[in-house]
Tab-separated table of C-alpha atoms and ligand atoms in Angstrom:
chain	number	residue	atom	x	y	z
S	1	MET	CA	0.000	0.000	0.000
S	2	ASN	CA	1.437	3.418	-0.806
S	3	ILE	CA	1.642	6.334	1.575
S	4	MET	CA	-1.206	8.272	-0.100
S	5	GLU	CA	-3.642	5.446	0.499
S	6	GLU	CA	-2.791	5.356	4.204
S	7	ARG	CA	-3.652	8.996	4.716
S	8	ILE	CA	-6.256	9.576	7.371
S	9	TYR	CA	-8.893	12.185	6.687
S	10	PRO	CA	-10.649	14.207	9.435
S	11	PRO	CA	-14.283	13.574	10.402
S	12	ASP	CA	-15.557	16.603	8.445
S	13	PHE	CA	-14.101	15.031	5.265
S	14	HIS	CA	-16.370	12.042	5.790
S	15	GLU	CA	-19.340	14.304	6.516
S	16	LEU	CA	-18.654	16.073	3.231
S	17	LYS	CA	-18.376	12.758	1.412
S	18	LYS	CA	-21.735	11.677	2.789
S	19	GLY	CA	-23.305	15.046	1.999
S	20	VAL	CA	-22.035	15.003	-1.582
S	21	LYS	CA	-23.487	11.571	-2.094
S	22	GLU	CA	-26.911	12.682	-0.910
S	23	LEU	CA	-26.823	16.052	-2.609
S	24	LEU	CA	-25.332	15.141	-5.995
S	25	GLY	CA	-26.222	11.481	-6.216
S	26	PHE	CA	-22.530	10.910	-6.920
S	27	ASN	CA	-21.478	7.631	-5.426
S	28	THR	CA	-18.576	8.832	-3.301
S	29	GLY	CA	-18.496	5.499	-1.494
S	30	GLN	CA	-16.999	3.830	-4.555
S	31	TYR	CA	-14.083	6.239	-4.777
S	32	LYS	CA	-10.834	6.273	-2.913
S	33	ASP	CA	-10.505	9.030	-0.330
S	34	THR	CA	-7.271	10.272	-1.914
S	35	TYR	CA	-9.074	10.868	-5.198
S	36	LEU	CA	-12.002	12.679	-3.562
S	37	GLY	CA	-9.615	14.619	-1.337
S	38	ARG	CA	-7.731	15.980	-4.361
S	39	ARG	CA	-10.973	17.102	-6.027
S	40	PHE	CA	-12.412	18.667	-2.874
S	41	ASN	CA	-9.137	20.438	-2.139
S	42	ALA	CA	-9.029	21.936	-5.617
S	43	ARG	CA	-12.529	23.373	-5.162
S	44	MET	CA	-11.688	24.586	-1.649
S	45	ARG	CA	-8.663	26.452	-3.021
S	46	ALA	CA	-10.991	28.259	-5.420
S	47	TYR	CA	-12.842	29.646	-2.380
S	48	ASN	CA	-9.779	30.063	-0.225
S	49	ILE	CA	-11.333	27.687	2.290
S	50	ASP	CA	-9.289	25.292	4.378
S	51	THR	CA	-11.739	22.993	6.101
S	52	TYR	CA	-14.067	20.415	4.573
S	53	HIS	CA	-16.794	21.637	6.871
S	54	ALA	CA	-16.533	25.213	5.516
S	55	TYR	CA	-16.645	23.876	1.967
S	56	TRP	CA	-19.778	21.890	2.777
S	57	GLU	CA	-21.425	25.087	4.039
S	58	VAL	CA	-20.727	26.703	0.655
S	59	LEU	CA	-21.702	23.679	-1.370
S	60	LYS	CA	-25.031	22.829	0.176
S	61	ASN	CA	-26.673	26.114	-0.837
S	62	ASN	CA	-24.894	26.822	-4.085
S	63	GLN	CA	-26.165	25.081	-7.193
S	64	VAL	CA	-23.477	26.470	-9.461
S	65	GLU	CA	-20.803	25.059	-7.202
S	66	GLN	CA	-22.638	21.737	-7.023
S	67	GLN	CA	-22.467	21.489	-10.808
S	68	ARG	CA	-18.828	22.520	-10.778
S	69	LEU	CA	-17.923	19.841	-8.267
S	70	ARG	CA	-19.918	17.236	-10.196
S	71	ASP	CA	-17.938	18.098	-13.335
S	72	ASP	CA	-14.678	17.955	-11.442
S	73	LEU	CA	-15.526	14.607	-9.964
S	74	THR	CA	-16.460	12.942	-13.217
S	75	ILE	CA	-14.304	14.610	-15.786
S	76	ASN	CA	-11.445	12.114	-15.973
S	77	VAL	CA	-13.425	9.035	-15.160
S	78	THR	CA	-12.845	6.206	-17.568
S	79	GLU	CA	-12.418	2.457	-17.545
S	80	PHE	CA	-11.283	-0.402	-19.712
S	81	PHE	CA	-13.993	-1.525	-22.151
S	82	ARG	CA	-16.381	1.115	-20.880
S	83	ASP	CA	-19.808	-0.051	-22.093
S	84	ASN	CA	-19.168	-3.690	-22.636
S	85	THR	CA	-21.752	-4.388	-25.328
S	86	ALA	CA	-20.371	-1.611	-27.510
S	87	TYR	CA	-16.842	-3.029	-27.265
S	88	HIS	CA	-18.226	-6.454	-28.028
S	89	PHE	CA	-19.656	-5.033	-31.230
S	90	LEU	CA	-16.365	-3.339	-32.097
S	91	HIS	CA	-14.574	-6.605	-31.504
S	92	HIS	CA	-16.887	-8.726	-33.627
S	93	ASP	CA	-18.015	-6.318	-36.306
S	94	VAL	CA	-16.331	-2.933	-36.710
S	95	LEU	CA	-12.690	-3.953	-36.346
S	96	PRO	CA	-12.897	-7.164	-38.452
S	97	ASN	CA	-14.664	-5.068	-41.076
S	98	LEU	CA	-11.827	-2.538	-41.137
S	99	PHE	CA	-9.127	-5.214	-41.164
S	100	ASN	CA	-10.799	-6.901	-44.153
S	101	GLU	CA	-10.946	-3.672	-46.082
S	102	LYS	CA	-7.563	-2.155	-45.350
S	103	GLU	CA	-4.028	-3.124	-44.529
S	104	ARG	CA	-3.116	-0.141	-42.349
S	105	ILE	CA	-5.622	1.223	-39.844
S	106	ARG	CA	-5.424	4.519	-37.987
S	107	ILE	CA	-7.449	4.983	-34.805
S	108	TRP	CA	-7.960	8.082	-32.656
S	109	SER	CA	-9.179	8.092	-29.069
S	110	ALA	CA	-10.117	11.764	-28.626
S	111	GLY	CA	-10.286	12.730	-24.944
S	112	SER	CA	-8.407	9.615	-23.926
S	113	SER	CA	-8.066	10.461	-20.216
S	114	ASP	CA	-5.579	8.061	-18.607
S	115	GLY	CA	-5.422	5.879	-21.720
S	116	LYS	CA	-7.713	2.987	-20.864
S	117	GLU	CA	-9.906	3.622	-23.908
S	118	ALA	CA	-6.954	3.647	-26.324
S	119	TYR	CA	-5.448	0.542	-24.718
S	120	SER	CA	-8.812	-1.261	-24.794
S	121	ILE	CA	-8.955	-0.799	-28.544
S	122	ALA	CA	-5.312	-1.807	-28.867
S	123	MET	CA	-5.982	-5.034	-26.980
S	124	LEU	CA	-8.960	-5.847	-29.203
S	125	CYS	CA	-6.777	-5.350	-32.279
S	126	ALA	CA	-4.203	-7.677	-30.735
S	127	GLU	CA	-6.884	-10.272	-29.961
S	128	LEU	CA	-7.992	-10.185	-33.586
S	129	LEU	CA	-4.641	-9.980	-35.360
S	130	GLY	CA	-2.115	-11.206	-32.826
S	131	LEU	CA	0.331	-8.780	-31.249
S	132	ARG	CA	2.930	-8.719	-34.019
S	133	LYS	CA	0.459	-8.105	-36.843
S	134	ALA	CA	-1.374	-5.512	-34.767
S	135	GLN	CA	1.907	-3.630	-34.330
S	136	GLN	CA	2.438	-3.664	-38.079
S	137	ARG	CA	-1.065	-2.809	-39.174
S	138	VAL	CA	-2.516	-0.536	-36.507
S	139	SER	CA	-1.595	2.827	-35.088
S	140	ILE	CA	-3.573	4.421	-32.288
S	141	ILE	CA	-3.420	7.992	-31.082
S	142	GLY	CA	-4.850	8.985	-27.732
S	143	SER	CA	-5.214	12.713	-27.147
S	144	ASP	CA	-6.196	14.834	-24.179
S	145	ILE	CA	-5.613	18.284	-22.694
S	146	ASP	CA	-5.031	17.081	-19.164
S	147	ARG	CA	-1.288	16.656	-18.636
S	148	GLU	CA	-1.658	14.490	-15.590
S	149	SER	CA	-3.899	12.091	-17.514
S	150	LEU	CA	-1.463	12.023	-20.419
S	151	ASP	CA	1.456	11.202	-18.119
S	152	HIS	CA	-0.584	8.427	-16.628
S	153	ALA	CA	-1.559	7.130	-20.068
S	154	ARG	CA	2.039	7.081	-21.282
S	155	LYS	CA	3.088	5.241	-18.164
S	156	GLY	CA	0.241	2.781	-18.675
S	157	GLN	CA	0.181	1.680	-15.077
S	158	TYR	CA	-3.181	1.417	-13.345
S	159	ILE	CA	-3.678	1.348	-9.652
S	160	SER	CA	-6.153	3.625	-8.013
S	161	LYS	CA	-6.333	6.997	-9.728
S	162	THR	CA	-10.107	7.115	-9.872
S	163	GLY	CA	-10.698	4.704	-7.080
S	164	VAL	CA	-10.388	1.667	-9.313
S	165	THR	CA	-9.412	-1.331	-7.274
S	166	GLN	CA	-7.715	-4.456	-8.476
S	167	THR	CA	-11.037	-6.306	-8.464
S	168	ASP	CA	-12.621	-3.612	-10.632
S	169	ILE	CA	-9.850	-3.886	-13.187
S	170	LYS	CA	-10.143	-7.661	-13.190
S	171	LYS	CA	-13.891	-7.364	-13.780
S	172	GLN	CA	-13.366	-5.027	-16.727
S	173	LEU	CA	-10.860	-7.398	-18.283
S	174	THR	CA	-13.062	-10.482	-18.301
S	175	PHE	CA	-13.508	-9.420	-21.899
S	176	LEU	CA	-10.052	-10.699	-22.808
S	177	LYS	CA	-9.019	-14.310	-23.190
S	178	ASN	CA	-5.614	-13.745	-21.572
S	179	PRO	CA	-5.171	-10.359	-19.896
S	180	GLU	CA	-1.666	-11.519	-18.929
S	181	SER	CA	-0.659	-11.198	-22.604
S	182	TYR	CA	-1.125	-7.444	-22.367
S	183	PHE	CA	-0.406	-6.608	-18.746
S	184	THR	CA	2.274	-7.250	-16.215
S	185	ILE	CA	0.337	-7.720	-13.012
S	186	GLN	CA	2.184	-7.008	-9.799
S	187	ASP	CA	0.702	-6.439	-6.363
S	188	ASN	CA	-2.070	-3.944	-7.006
S	189	ALA	CA	-0.705	-2.588	-10.284
S	190	TYR	CA	-1.583	-3.477	-13.847
S	191	SER	CA	1.095	-2.268	-16.270
S	192	MET	CA	0.564	-2.295	-20.004
S	193	LYS	CA	3.259	-4.350	-21.705
S	194	PRO	CA	5.626	-2.599	-24.141
S	195	GLU	CA	4.222	-4.752	-26.965
S	196	ILE	CA	0.880	-2.943	-26.618
S	197	LYS	CA	2.387	0.478	-25.959
S	198	HIS	CA	4.368	0.017	-29.172
S	199	PHE	CA	1.404	1.014	-31.336
S	200	VAL	CA	-0.309	3.496	-29.007
S	201	GLN	CA	0.907	7.110	-28.816
S	202	PHE	CA	-0.443	9.887	-26.624
S	203	GLU	CA	-0.415	13.566	-27.394
S	204	ASN	CA	-1.463	16.803	-25.834
S	205	TYR	CA	-4.170	18.090	-28.106
S	206	ASP	CA	-7.037	20.483	-27.502
S	207	LEU	CA	-10.131	19.454	-29.421
S	208	ILE	CA	-11.283	23.053	-29.444
S	209	SER	CA	-8.175	24.854	-30.641
S	210	GLY	CA	-5.899	22.112	-32.030
S	211	ARG	CA	-4.937	21.896	-35.703
S	212	LYS	CA	-7.471	19.729	-37.536
S	213	LYS	CA	-6.638	16.051	-37.867
S	214	PHE	CA	-7.292	13.753	-40.834
S	215	ASN	CA	-6.943	10.276	-42.168
S	216	PHE	CA	-8.495	8.078	-39.484
S	217	ASP	CA	-10.444	4.860	-39.946
S	218	LEU	CA	-11.984	4.797	-36.490
S	219	ILE	CA	-12.510	7.690	-34.102
S	220	LEU	CA	-13.676	7.267	-30.531
S	221	CYS	CA	-14.835	10.418	-28.829
S	222	ARG	CA	-16.746	9.302	-25.778
S	223	ASN	CA	-17.933	11.193	-22.725
S	224	VAL	CA	-16.015	14.309	-23.675
S	225	VAL	CA	-18.326	16.386	-25.834
S	226	ILE	CA	-21.074	16.321	-23.187
S	227	TYR	CA	-19.144	18.957	-21.258
S	228	PHE	CA	-19.274	21.394	-24.184
S	229	ASN	CA	-22.044	23.719	-25.336
S	230	ARG	CA	-24.174	22.843	-28.347
S	231	GLU	CA	-22.470	25.147	-30.857
S	232	LEU	CA	-19.117	23.641	-30.076
S	233	GLN	CA	-20.556	20.120	-30.220
S	234	GLU	CA	-21.769	20.821	-33.760
S	235	VAL	CA	-18.321	21.983	-34.824
S	236	LEU	CA	-16.590	19.001	-33.239
S	237	TYR	CA	-18.873	16.401	-34.798
S	238	GLN	CA	-18.261	18.003	-38.174
S	239	ASP	CA	-14.497	17.935	-37.454
S	240	PHE	CA	-14.661	14.222	-36.649
S	241	TYR	CA	-16.539	13.583	-39.882
S	242	ASN	CA	-13.850	15.439	-41.815
S	243	ALA	CA	-11.098	13.624	-39.956
S	244	LEU	CA	-12.383	10.210	-41.082
S	245	ASN	CA	-11.451	8.399	-44.268
S	246	ASN	CA	-14.333	7.220	-46.390
S	247	ASN	CA	-15.988	4.150	-44.776
S	248	GLY	CA	-14.473	5.127	-41.433
S	249	PHE	CA	-16.354	4.670	-38.143
S	250	PHE	CA	-17.248	7.119	-35.397
S	251	PHE	CA	-17.943	5.804	-31.905
S	252	MET	CA	-19.528	8.095	-29.338
S	253	GLY	CA	-20.575	7.827	-25.675
S	254	LYS	CA	-23.679	5.986	-24.571
S	255	THR	CA	-25.461	9.147	-23.447
S	256	GLU	CA	-24.370	11.373	-26.324
S	257	THR	CA	-26.239	12.282	-29.512
S	258	LEU	CA	-25.101	13.748	-32.792
S	259	VAL	CA	-26.090	17.363	-33.339
S	260	GLY	CA	-25.845	19.738	-36.283
S	261	GLU	CA	-24.850	18.952	-39.847
S	262	ALA	CA	-23.084	15.737	-38.787
S	263	ARG	CA	-26.531	14.169	-38.265
S	264	ASN	CA	-27.138	14.358	-42.006
S	265	LEU	CA	-23.623	13.318	-42.926
S	266	PHE	CA	-23.026	10.228	-40.799
S	267	VAL	CA	-24.841	6.984	-41.562
S	268	PRO	CA	-26.034	5.116	-38.446
S	269	TYR	CA	-24.249	1.768	-38.211
S	270	ASN	CA	-25.354	0.558	-34.788
S	271	THR	CA	-27.678	3.109	-33.249
S	272	LYS	CA	-27.932	1.411	-29.876
S	273	GLU	CA	-24.168	1.392	-29.431
S	274	ARG	CA	-23.793	4.893	-30.933
S	275	ILE	CA	-21.612	3.817	-33.835
S	276	PHE	CA	-21.795	5.777	-37.096
S	277	ARG	CA	-20.103	5.522	-40.449
S	278	LYS	CA	-18.865	7.947	-43.049
S	279	ILE	CA	-20.019	6.723	-46.435
S	280	LYS	CA	-19.441	9.073	-49.298
S	281	THR	CA	-21.177	8.149	-52.542
O	301	SAM	C1	-14.784	11.612	-18.838
O	301	SAM	S1	-13.231	11.546	-19.665
O	301	SAM	C2	-13.621	10.412	-20.965
O	301	SAM	C3	-12.549	9.371	-21.152
O	301	SAM	C4	-12.863	8.300	-22.193
O	301	SAM	N1	-13.082	8.885	-23.495
O	301	SAM	C5	-14.047	7.459	-21.777
O	301	SAM	O1	-15.127	7.615	-22.343
O	301	SAM	O2	-13.912	6.632	-20.883
O	301	SAM	C6	-13.183	13.131	-20.504
O	301	SAM	C7	-11.778	13.519	-20.966
O	301	SAM	O3	-11.892	14.585	-21.896
O	301	SAM	C8	-10.790	15.454	-21.721
O	301	SAM	N2	-11.076	16.761	-22.300
O	301	SAM	C9	-11.887	17.735	-21.808
O	301	SAM	N3	-11.852	18.804	-22.594
O	301	SAM	C10	-11.000	18.525	-23.630
O	301	SAM	C11	-10.534	19.246	-24.762
O	301	SAM	N4	-10.950	20.500	-24.997
O	301	SAM	N5	-9.650	18.650	-25.602
O	301	SAM	C12	-9.222	17.391	-25.346
O	301	SAM	N6	-9.620	16.659	-24.308
O	301	SAM	C13	-10.501	17.211	-23.441
O	301	SAM	C14	-10.645	15.501	-20.221
O	301	SAM	O4	-9.351	15.933	-19.833
O	301	SAM	C15	-10.910	14.031	-19.842
O	301	SAM	O5	-9.727	13.284	-19.755
């Protein structure tokens, strides 16, 4: 156990945790205290407040701050194979389809957080092609604006950043025949093997202001655009359409919907799983 996990929090921290759960419906009980502590502290700094109790007094009557905290608590949350049925469909339909059609495949995980989304796709490619062929035929870019997340992604070691325990990771990986082919598992840490990292790159890229990207066969942008206003969403969906090669796929989050011109451009491929295709005639 590392030192951070041993840290003891005062009683008012636990009161705040309980209050947040009741007030926001955010399941604080499933998160590690160190994670919640970091988020609470960041919000407390914004108010120049130094006790959890004082922050609770602000929070309980302030709806704007409640929304702000909710955003802060969820913004980097991600997991391996988030939305299992969608990944199942990618595994058995979308990816085989792409591999049949093309030799070299380029994939972009936009808003990749700590990299689990990009690595999930990489592992599916390896399951389908074998590691060596996947390295030759696939390149994956994960991009994010959060430096801490990018560092974590590049390191590819997963312990407890968002309160994910070893059991949680194991549960997420039941998807794979042999997780040990892709991870070195030691104590409480899952480390991506170099063979997987070999074809996954991470870059600091702002979806709003970054130079436009092109030439992808599959783009995942999941649980990112929901934080943006509608006008910006329209622009981004159009950007993703432009960034795809013909016959390329776009995979969005379970609770997201296409808006703007992109609705007329993309062809639904699996509506339930929010997978769309660019088909130019
Ligand atoms: C909730 S996570 C989603 C992670 C992953 N896509 C998933 O669905 O599990 C949202 C990520 O979007 C990133 N993000 C927010 N605004 C962004 C922007 N303007 N450009 C790039 N990434 C952004 C955040 O830093 C965060 O890591």
